[in-house]
Coordinates of N, CA and C in Angstrom, one line a residue:
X6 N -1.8 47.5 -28.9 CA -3.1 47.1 -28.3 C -3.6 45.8 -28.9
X7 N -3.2 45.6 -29.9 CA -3.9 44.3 -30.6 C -2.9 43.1 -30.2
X8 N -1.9 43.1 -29.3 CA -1.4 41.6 -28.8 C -2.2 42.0 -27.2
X9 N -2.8 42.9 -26.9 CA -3.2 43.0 -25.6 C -4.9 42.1 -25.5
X10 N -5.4 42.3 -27.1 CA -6.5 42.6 -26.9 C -6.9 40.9 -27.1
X11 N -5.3 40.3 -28.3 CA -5.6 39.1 -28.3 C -5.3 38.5 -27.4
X12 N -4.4 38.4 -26.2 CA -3.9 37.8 -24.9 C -5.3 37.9 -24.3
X13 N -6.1 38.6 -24.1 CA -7.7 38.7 -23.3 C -8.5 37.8 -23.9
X14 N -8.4 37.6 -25.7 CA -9.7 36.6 -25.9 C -8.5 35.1 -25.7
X15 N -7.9 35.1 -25.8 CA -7.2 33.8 -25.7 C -7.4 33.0 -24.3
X16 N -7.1 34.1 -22.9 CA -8.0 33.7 -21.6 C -9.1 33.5 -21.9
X17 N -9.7 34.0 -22.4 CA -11.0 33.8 -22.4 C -11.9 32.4 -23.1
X18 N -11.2 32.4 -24.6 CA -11.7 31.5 -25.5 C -10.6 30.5 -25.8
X19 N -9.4 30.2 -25.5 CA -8.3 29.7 -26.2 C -7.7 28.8 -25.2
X20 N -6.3 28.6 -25.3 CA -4.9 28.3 -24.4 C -4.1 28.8 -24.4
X21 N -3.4 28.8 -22.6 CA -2.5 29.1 -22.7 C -1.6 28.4 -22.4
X22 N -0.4 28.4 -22.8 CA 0.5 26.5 -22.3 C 1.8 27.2 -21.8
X23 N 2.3 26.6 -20.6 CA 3.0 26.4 -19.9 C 4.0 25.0 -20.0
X24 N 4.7 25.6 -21.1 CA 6.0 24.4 -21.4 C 6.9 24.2 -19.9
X25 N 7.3 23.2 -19.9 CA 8.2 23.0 -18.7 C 9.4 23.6 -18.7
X26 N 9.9 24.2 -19.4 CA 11.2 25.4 -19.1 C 10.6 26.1 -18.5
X27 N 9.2 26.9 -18.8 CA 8.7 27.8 -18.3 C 8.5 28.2 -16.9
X28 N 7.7 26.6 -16.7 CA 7.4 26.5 -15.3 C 8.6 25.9 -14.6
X29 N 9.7 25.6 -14.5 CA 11.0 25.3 -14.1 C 11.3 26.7 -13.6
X30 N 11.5 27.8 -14.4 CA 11.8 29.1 -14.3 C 11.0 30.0 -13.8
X31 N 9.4 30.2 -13.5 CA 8.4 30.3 -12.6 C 9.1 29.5 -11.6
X32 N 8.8 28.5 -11.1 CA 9.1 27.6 -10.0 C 10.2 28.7 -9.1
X33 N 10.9 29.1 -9.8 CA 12.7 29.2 -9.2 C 12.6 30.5 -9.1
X34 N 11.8 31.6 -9.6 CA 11.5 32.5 -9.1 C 10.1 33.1 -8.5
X35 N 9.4 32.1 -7.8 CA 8.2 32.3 -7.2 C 7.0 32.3 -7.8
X36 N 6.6 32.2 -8.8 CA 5.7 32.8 -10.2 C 4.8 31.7 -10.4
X37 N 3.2 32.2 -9.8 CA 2.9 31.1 -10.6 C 1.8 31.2 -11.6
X38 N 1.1 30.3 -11.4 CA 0.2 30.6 -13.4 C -1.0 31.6 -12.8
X39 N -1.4 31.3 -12.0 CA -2.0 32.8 -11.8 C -1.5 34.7 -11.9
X40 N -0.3 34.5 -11.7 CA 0.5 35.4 -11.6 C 0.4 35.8 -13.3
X41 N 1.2 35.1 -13.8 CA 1.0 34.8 -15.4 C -0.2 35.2 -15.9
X42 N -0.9 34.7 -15.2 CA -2.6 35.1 -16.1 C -2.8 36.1 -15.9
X43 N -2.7 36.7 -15.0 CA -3.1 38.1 -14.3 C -2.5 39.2 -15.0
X44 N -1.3 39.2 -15.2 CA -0.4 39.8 -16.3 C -0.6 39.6 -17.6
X45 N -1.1 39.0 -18.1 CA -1.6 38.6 -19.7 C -3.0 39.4 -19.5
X46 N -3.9 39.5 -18.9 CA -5.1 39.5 -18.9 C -5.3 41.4 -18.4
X47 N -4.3 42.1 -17.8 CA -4.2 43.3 -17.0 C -3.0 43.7 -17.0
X48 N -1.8 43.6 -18.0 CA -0.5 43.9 -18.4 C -0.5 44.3 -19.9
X49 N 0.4 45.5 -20.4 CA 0.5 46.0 -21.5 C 2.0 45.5 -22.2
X50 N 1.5 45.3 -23.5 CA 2.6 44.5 -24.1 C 3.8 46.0 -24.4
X51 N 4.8 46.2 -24.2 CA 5.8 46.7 -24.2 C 6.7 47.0 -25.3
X52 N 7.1 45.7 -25.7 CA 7.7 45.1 -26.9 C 7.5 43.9 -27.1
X53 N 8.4 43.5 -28.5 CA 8.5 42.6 -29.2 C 10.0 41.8 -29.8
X54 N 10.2 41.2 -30.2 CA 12.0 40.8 -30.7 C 11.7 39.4 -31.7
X55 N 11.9 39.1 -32.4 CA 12.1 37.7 -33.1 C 13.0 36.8 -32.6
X56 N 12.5 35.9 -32.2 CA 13.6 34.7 -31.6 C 13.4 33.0 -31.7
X57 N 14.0 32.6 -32.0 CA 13.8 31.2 -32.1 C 13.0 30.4 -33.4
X58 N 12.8 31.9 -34.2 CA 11.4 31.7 -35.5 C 10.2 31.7 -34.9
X59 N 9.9 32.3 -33.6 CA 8.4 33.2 -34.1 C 8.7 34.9 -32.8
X60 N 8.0 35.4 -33.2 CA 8.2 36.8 -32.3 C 7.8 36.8 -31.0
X61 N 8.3 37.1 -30.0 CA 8.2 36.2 -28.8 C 8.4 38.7 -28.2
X62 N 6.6 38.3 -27.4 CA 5.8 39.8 -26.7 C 6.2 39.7 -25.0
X63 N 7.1 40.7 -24.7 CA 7.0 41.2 -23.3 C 6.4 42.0 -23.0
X64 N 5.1 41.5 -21.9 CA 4.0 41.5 -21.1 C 4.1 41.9 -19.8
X65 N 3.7 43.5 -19.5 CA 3.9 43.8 -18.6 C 2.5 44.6 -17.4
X66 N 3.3 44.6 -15.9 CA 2.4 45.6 -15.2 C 3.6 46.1 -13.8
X67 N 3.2 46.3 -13.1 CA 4.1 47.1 -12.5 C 5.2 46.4 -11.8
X68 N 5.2 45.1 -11.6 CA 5.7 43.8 -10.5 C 6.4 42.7 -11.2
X69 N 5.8 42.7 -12.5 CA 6.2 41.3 -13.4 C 6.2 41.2 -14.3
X70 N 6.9 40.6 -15.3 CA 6.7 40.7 -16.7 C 7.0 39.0 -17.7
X71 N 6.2 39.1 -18.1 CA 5.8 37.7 -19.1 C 6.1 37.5 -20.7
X72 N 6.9 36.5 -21.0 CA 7.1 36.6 -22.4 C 6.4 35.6 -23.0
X73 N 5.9 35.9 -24.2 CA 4.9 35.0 -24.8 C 5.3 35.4 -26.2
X74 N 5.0 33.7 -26.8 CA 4.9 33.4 -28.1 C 2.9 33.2 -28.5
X75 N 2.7 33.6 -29.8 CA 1.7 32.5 -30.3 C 2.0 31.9 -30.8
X76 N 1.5 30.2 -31.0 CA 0.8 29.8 -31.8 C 0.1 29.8 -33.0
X77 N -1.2 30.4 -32.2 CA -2.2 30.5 -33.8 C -3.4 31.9 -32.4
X78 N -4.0 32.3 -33.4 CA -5.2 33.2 -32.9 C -5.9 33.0 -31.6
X79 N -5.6 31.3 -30.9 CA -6.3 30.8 -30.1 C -5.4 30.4 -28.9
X80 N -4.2 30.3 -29.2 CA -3.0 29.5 -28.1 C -1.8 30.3 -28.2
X81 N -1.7 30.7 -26.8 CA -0.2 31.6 -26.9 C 0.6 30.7 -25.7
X82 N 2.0 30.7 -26.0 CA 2.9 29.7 -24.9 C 3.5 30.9 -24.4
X83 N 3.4 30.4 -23.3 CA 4.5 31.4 -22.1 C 6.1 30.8 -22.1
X84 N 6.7 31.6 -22.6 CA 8.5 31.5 -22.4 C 8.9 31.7 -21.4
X85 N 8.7 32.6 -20.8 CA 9.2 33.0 -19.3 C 8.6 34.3 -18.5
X86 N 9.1 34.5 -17.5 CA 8.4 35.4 -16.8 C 9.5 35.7 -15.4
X87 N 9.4 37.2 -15.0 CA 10.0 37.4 -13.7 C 9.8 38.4 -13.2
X88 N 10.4 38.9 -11.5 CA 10.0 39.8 -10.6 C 10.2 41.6 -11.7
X89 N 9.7 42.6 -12.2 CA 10.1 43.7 -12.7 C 11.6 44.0 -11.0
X90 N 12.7 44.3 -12.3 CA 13.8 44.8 -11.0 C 14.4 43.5 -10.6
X91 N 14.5 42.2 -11.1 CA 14.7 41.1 -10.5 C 16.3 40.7 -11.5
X92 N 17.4 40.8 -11.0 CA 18.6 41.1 -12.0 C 18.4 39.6 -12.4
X93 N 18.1 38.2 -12.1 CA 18.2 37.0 -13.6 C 17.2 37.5 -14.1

């Protein structure tokens, strides 16, 4: 609940950033930042995994699911995102 609760003030009060891998890979699978937002803001975090040197949260709801890093308390980056059921 508490990567849920910070994804909500982060919409709210913070950033969210959209690296260009990200949106390359949105792009190619239909996805766009609204979609992303919608799921950060009304999606429950699932899990978690360490990658790359920071822990990178899959963000879910019934259709889509969003991976996100923070930052810091204020800025979370979007890694990726796709259809739920979507085999890439």
């Amino acid at each position: 609940a508490h990567v849920d609760q910070l994804l909500r003030s982060i919409l709210e009060h913070g950033v969210v950033v959209f690296p260009s891998y990200a949106r390359i890979s949105m792009d190619e699978r239909g996805i766009d930042e609204a979609d992303v937002r919608n799921v950060l803001l009304r999606g429950n975090c699932v899990g978690h995994r360490w990658s790359r040197g920071s822990y990178r949260y899959e963000v879910c709801t019934d259709d889509l699911v969003v991976v996100v890093a923070f930052r810091a308390e204020d800025n979370a980056v979007v890694v990726t995102a796709w259809w739920e059921g979507d085999p890439d």
